[in-house]
Structure formats: C-alpha cells, structure tokens
Amino acid sequence: MFTTKSVENIQFLPFLTTDVNNLSWLGYGVLKQDWTLIAVNTAGATLQTLYILVYLYYSPAKRQVLLRSLLLLAVLAAGYGYFTLLIEDARTRLARLGLFCSVFTISMYLSPLADLAKVVRSRSTRCLSFPLTVTTFLASTSWTLYGLQLHDPYITVPNVPGIVTSAVRFWLFWRYPPGQDKPYRALHA
C-alpha cells in the first residue's frame, strides 16, 4: 500500500476479521490472566488496527471502509456488553468467550477453501501465497502446542484446521508448482 499508494487488489475483510480475532483472543487472555495471549494479541490487534488505518487512508471508498470499521466497533461493543454485563459467572464467561474465539478462528482458517477448489480446477497455485502458507502453518502449530501444554481446548482445537489447511496448501504447491502455469515459454539465450 505504501509503495503503490493504492489499495487496488488488496481485500479489506481479512484486516477486519483478523482484528476481531485478535481482540477476542485478547479478551480471553485477560479473563484467563494469560500474559502470552495478552502480549501476542495486543501486538496483533495493534498491527491490524494500523493496517486498517493505512487502508482507510489510501482507499478511494473511504465511506465503505469507515462503515465496515464502525460496524466492527458496534459488534465488539455488543460482545463486550454480552460477556461482561450479562454473564456474571467468570467461569461461564471464560467458557463462552473461549467458544466464540474458537469458532471464529476455525472459520478464519477454513475461509481459503474456496481458493483451494479454484487451484485444483485451474491446476495453478498462482492465487496462493507460499509465505502466508508457511506462516499460517507455523502459527497454528505453535498455538496448538501451546494449547496442549495448557490443556486448553479453546486454544488447541481451533488451530488444528490451520495445520490441516496449510498441509493441503503445501501439497497443492508440490502438485502444481509455481511457474508451471506460465502463459509464455521461456526464451533460451
């Protein structure tokens, strides 16, 4: 965005959903008093919020970006009200927030499945990011191991689909290597 001074070909929704995910896990970490969750998700939420602000700055459709961001804030305020005002028991609050975070994280990991079908149909991995696949694999594996160490299913279970979808993407990169789908022939000198 900084280089091109544009948001062309950059989707806004992943920034927004990742910010919601980080803020939700931050709330879970605060309730659980888990400083690892707090530190990691504070950094993640800060970065995602900065990405949103940069996106807003370079976006020609500022109103739409602002409305989506305000909708996010309204959802977060409603969630905060639900979890803090309506659920008085701390253990119940932690369990329900953990379940919400788990479902949200699973949906984030499963969302690229539409791209995977496109890759198989086109026999091209052009629409997949290898660095993102590696990062997703490492992050979801780390969180799964951390959840296992804590015996916390709300951390462990939602990260397993990240490992599985990353493994599927690695297989697709092996099966349809980048570069084999070039629409041109290389010139030999």
CSV table of C-alpha atoms in Angstrom, one decimal:
chain,number,residue,atom,x,y,z
A,1,MET,CA,0.0,0.0,0.0
A,2,PHE,CA,2.8,2.4,0.8
A,3,THR,CA,4.7,1.6,-2.4
A,4,THR,CA,1.7,1.9,-4.8
A,5,LYS,CA,-0.2,4.4,-2.7
A,6,SER,CA,-3.2,2.3,-3.6
A,7,VAL,CA,-5.4,-0.5,-2.1
A,8,GLU,CA,-6.0,-2.0,-5.5
A,9,ASN,CA,-6.1,-5.8,-5.4
A,10,ILE,CA,-5.9,-5.7,-1.6
A,11,GLN,CA,-9.0,-7.0,0.2
A,12,PHE,CA,-10.2,-5.2,3.3
A,13,LEU,CA,-12.1,-8.0,5.0
A,14,PRO,CA,-9.0,-10.0,6.1
A,15,PHE,CA,-7.7,-7.0,8.0
A,16,LEU,CA,-11.1,-6.5,9.8
A,17,THR,CA,-11.6,-10.2,10.6
A,18,THR,CA,-8.1,-10.6,11.9
A,19,ASP,CA,-8.5,-7.6,14.1
A,20,VAL,CA,-11.8,-9.0,15.6
A,21,ASN,CA,-10.0,-12.3,16.1
A,22,ASN,CA,-7.0,-10.6,17.9
A,23,LEU,CA,-9.3,-8.5,20.1
A,24,SER,CA,-11.4,-11.5,21.0
A,25,TRP,CA,-8.4,-13.6,22.0
A,26,LEU,CA,-7.1,-10.6,23.9
A,27,GLY,CA,-10.3,-10.6,25.9
A,28,TYR,CA,-9.9,-14.3,26.5
A,29,GLY,CA,-6.3,-13.8,27.6
A,30,VAL,CA,-7.4,-11.0,30.0
A,31,LEU,CA,-10.1,-13.2,31.6
A,32,LYS,CA,-7.7,-16.1,31.9
A,33,GLN,CA,-4.8,-13.9,33.0
A,34,ASP,CA,-2.6,-15.4,30.4
A,35,TRP,CA,0.2,-13.0,29.6
A,36,THR,CA,1.2,-14.8,26.4
A,37,LEU,CA,-2.2,-14.4,25.0
A,38,ILE,CA,-2.4,-10.8,26.1
A,39,ALA,CA,1.0,-9.8,24.7
A,40,VAL,CA,0.6,-11.6,21.3
A,41,ASN,CA,-2.9,-10.4,20.7
A,42,THR,CA,-2.2,-6.9,21.9
A,43,ALA,CA,0.6,-6.7,19.2
A,44,GLY,CA,-1.7,-8.4,16.6
A,45,ALA,CA,-4.6,-6.1,17.3
A,46,THR,CA,-2.4,-3.0,17.2
A,47,LEU,CA,-0.9,-4.0,13.9
A,48,GLN,CA,-4.3,-4.9,12.4
A,49,THR,CA,-5.7,-1.6,13.5
A,50,LEU,CA,-2.7,0.2,11.9
A,51,TYR,CA,-3.3,-1.8,8.7
A,52,ILE,CA,-7.0,-0.7,8.8
A,53,LEU,CA,-6.0,2.9,9.2
A,54,VAL,CA,-3.5,2.8,6.3
A,55,TYR,CA,-6.1,1.1,4.2
A,56,LEU,CA,-8.6,3.8,5.0
A,57,TYR,CA,-6.0,6.5,4.2
A,58,TYR,CA,-5.3,5.0,0.7
A,59,SER,CA,-8.8,3.8,-0.1
A,60,PRO,CA,-10.9,5.8,-2.6
A,61,ALA,CA,-14.0,4.3,-1.0
A,62,LYS,CA,-13.5,5.7,2.5
A,63,ARG,CA,-17.1,5.7,3.4
A,64,GLN,CA,-17.5,2.0,2.9
A,65,VAL,CA,-14.3,1.2,4.8
A,66,LEU,CA,-15.4,3.6,7.6
A,67,LEU,CA,-18.9,2.0,7.8
A,68,ARG,CA,-17.4,-1.5,8.0
A,69,SER,CA,-15.0,-0.4,10.7
A,70,LEU,CA,-17.8,1.2,12.7
A,71,LEU,CA,-19.8,-2.0,12.3
A,72,LEU,CA,-16.9,-3.9,13.7
A,73,LEU,CA,-16.8,-1.5,16.7
A,74,ALA,CA,-20.5,-1.9,17.3
A,75,VAL,CA,-20.1,-5.7,17.2
A,76,LEU,CA,-17.2,-5.5,19.6
A,77,ALA,CA,-19.2,-3.2,21.9
A,78,ALA,CA,-22.2,-5.6,21.9
A,79,GLY,CA,-19.9,-8.6,22.5
A,80,TYR,CA,-18.2,-6.8,25.4
A,81,GLY,CA,-21.6,-5.9,26.9
A,82,TYR,CA,-22.7,-9.5,26.5
A,83,PHE,CA,-19.7,-11.1,28.0
A,84,THR,CA,-19.2,-8.6,30.9
A,85,LEU,CA,-22.7,-7.4,31.8
A,86,LEU,CA,-25.0,-10.4,31.0
A,87,ILE,CA,-22.7,-13.3,32.1
A,88,GLU,CA,-21.8,-12.8,35.7
A,89,ASP,CA,-20.1,-16.1,36.5
A,90,ALA,CA,-16.4,-15.8,35.5
A,91,ARG,CA,-16.0,-19.5,34.5
A,92,THR,CA,-19.1,-19.4,32.3
A,93,ARG,CA,-17.8,-16.1,30.7
A,94,LEU,CA,-14.4,-17.7,30.0
A,95,ALA,CA,-16.0,-20.8,28.5
A,96,ARG,CA,-18.4,-18.8,26.3
A,97,LEU,CA,-15.7,-16.4,25.1
A,98,GLY,CA,-13.4,-19.3,24.5
A,99,LEU,CA,-16.1,-21.0,22.4
A,100,PHE,CA,-16.7,-17.8,20.4
A,101,CYS,CA,-12.9,-17.3,19.8
A,102,SER,CA,-12.6,-21.0,18.7
A,103,VAL,CA,-15.5,-20.8,16.2
A,104,PHE,CA,-14.2,-17.5,14.8
A,105,THR,CA,-10.6,-18.9,14.5
A,106,ILE,CA,-11.9,-22.0,12.8
A,107,SER,CA,-13.9,-20.0,10.3
A,108,MET,CA,-10.8,-17.9,9.5
A,109,TYR,CA,-8.7,-21.0,8.8
A,110,LEU,CA,-11.4,-22.6,6.7
A,111,SER,CA,-12.2,-19.5,4.6
A,112,PRO,CA,-9.5,-20.1,2.0
A,113,LEU,CA,-11.1,-23.4,1.0
A,114,ALA,CA,-12.8,-21.6,-2.0
A,115,ASP,CA,-9.3,-20.7,-3.3
A,116,LEU,CA,-8.2,-24.3,-2.9
A,117,ALA,CA,-11.0,-25.5,-5.2
A,118,LYS,CA,-10.0,-22.8,-7.7
A,119,VAL,CA,-6.4,-24.1,-7.5
A,120,VAL,CA,-7.5,-27.7,-8.3
A,121,ARG,CA,-9.8,-26.6,-11.2
A,122,SER,CA,-7.1,-24.3,-12.7
A,123,ARG,CA,-4.2,-26.5,-11.8
A,124,SER,CA,-2.4,-23.3,-10.7
A,125,THR,CA,-1.2,-22.1,-7.4
A,126,ARG,CA,-0.9,-18.5,-8.7
A,127,CYS,CA,-3.7,-17.3,-6.2
A,128,LEU,CA,-2.0,-18.8,-3.2
A,129,SER,CA,0.8,-17.2,-1.1
A,130,PHE,CA,3.6,-19.6,-0.1
A,131,PRO,CA,5.0,-17.3,2.6
A,132,LEU,CA,1.4,-16.9,4.1
A,133,THR,CA,1.1,-20.7,4.0
A,134,VAL,CA,4.3,-21.2,5.9
A,135,THR,CA,3.4,-18.5,8.4
A,136,THR,CA,-0.1,-20.0,8.9
A,137,PHE,CA,1.4,-23.4,9.4
A,138,LEU,CA,4.0,-22.2,12.0
A,139,ALA,CA,1.5,-20.0,13.9
A,140,SER,CA,-1.3,-22.6,14.1
A,141,THR,CA,1.2,-25.3,15.1
A,142,SER,CA,2.7,-23.1,17.8
A,143,TRP,CA,-0.8,-22.2,19.2
A,144,THR,CA,-1.8,-25.9,19.1
A,145,LEU,CA,1.3,-26.9,21.1
A,146,TYR,CA,0.7,-24.0,23.5
A,147,GLY,CA,-2.9,-25.1,24.0
A,148,LEU,CA,-1.8,-28.7,24.6
A,149,GLN,CA,0.7,-27.5,27.1
A,150,LEU,CA,-2.0,-25.6,29.0
A,151,HIS,CA,-4.6,-28.3,28.5
A,152,ASP,CA,-6.9,-25.6,27.0
A,153,PRO,CA,-9.1,-27.0,24.2
A,154,TYR,CA,-10.3,-23.4,23.3
A,155,ILE,CA,-6.7,-22.7,22.1
A,156,THR,CA,-5.8,-26.2,20.9
A,157,VAL,CA,-8.8,-27.2,18.8
A,158,PRO,CA,-9.3,-24.1,16.6
A,159,ASN,CA,-5.7,-24.2,15.5
A,160,VAL,CA,-5.7,-27.7,14.1
A,161,PRO,CA,-7.7,-26.7,11.0
A,162,GLY,CA,-4.9,-24.2,10.3
A,163,ILE,CA,-2.4,-27.0,10.3
A,164,VAL,CA,-4.6,-29.1,8.1
A,165,THR,CA,-5.4,-26.4,5.5
A,166,SER,CA,-1.7,-25.4,5.4
A,167,ALA,CA,-0.7,-29.1,4.8
A,168,VAL,CA,-3.3,-29.2,1.9
A,169,ARG,CA,-1.8,-25.9,0.5
A,170,PHE,CA,1.8,-27.4,0.8
A,171,TRP,CA,0.6,-30.4,-1.2
A,172,LEU,CA,-1.0,-28.1,-3.8
A,173,PHE,CA,2.3,-26.2,-4.2
A,174,TRP,CA,4.0,-29.6,-4.6
A,175,ARG,CA,1.3,-30.9,-7.1
A,176,TYR,CA,1.0,-27.6,-9.1
A,177,PRO,CA,4.4,-25.9,-8.7
A,178,PRO,CA,4.5,-22.1,-9.2
A,179,GLY,CA,5.8,-21.4,-12.7
A,180,GLN,CA,4.4,-24.4,-14.5
A,181,ASP,CA,1.3,-22.4,-15.3
A,182,LYS,CA,3.1,-19.6,-17.1
A,183,PRO,CA,1.2,-18.5,-20.2
A,184,TYR,CA,4.5,-18.0,-22.1
A,185,ARG,CA,7.6,-20.0,-22.9
A,186,ALA,CA,11.0,-19.1,-21.6
A,187,LEU,CA,13.4,-17.8,-24.2
A,188,HIS,CA,16.7,-19.6,-24.2
A,189,ALA,CA,19.7,-17.4,-25.0
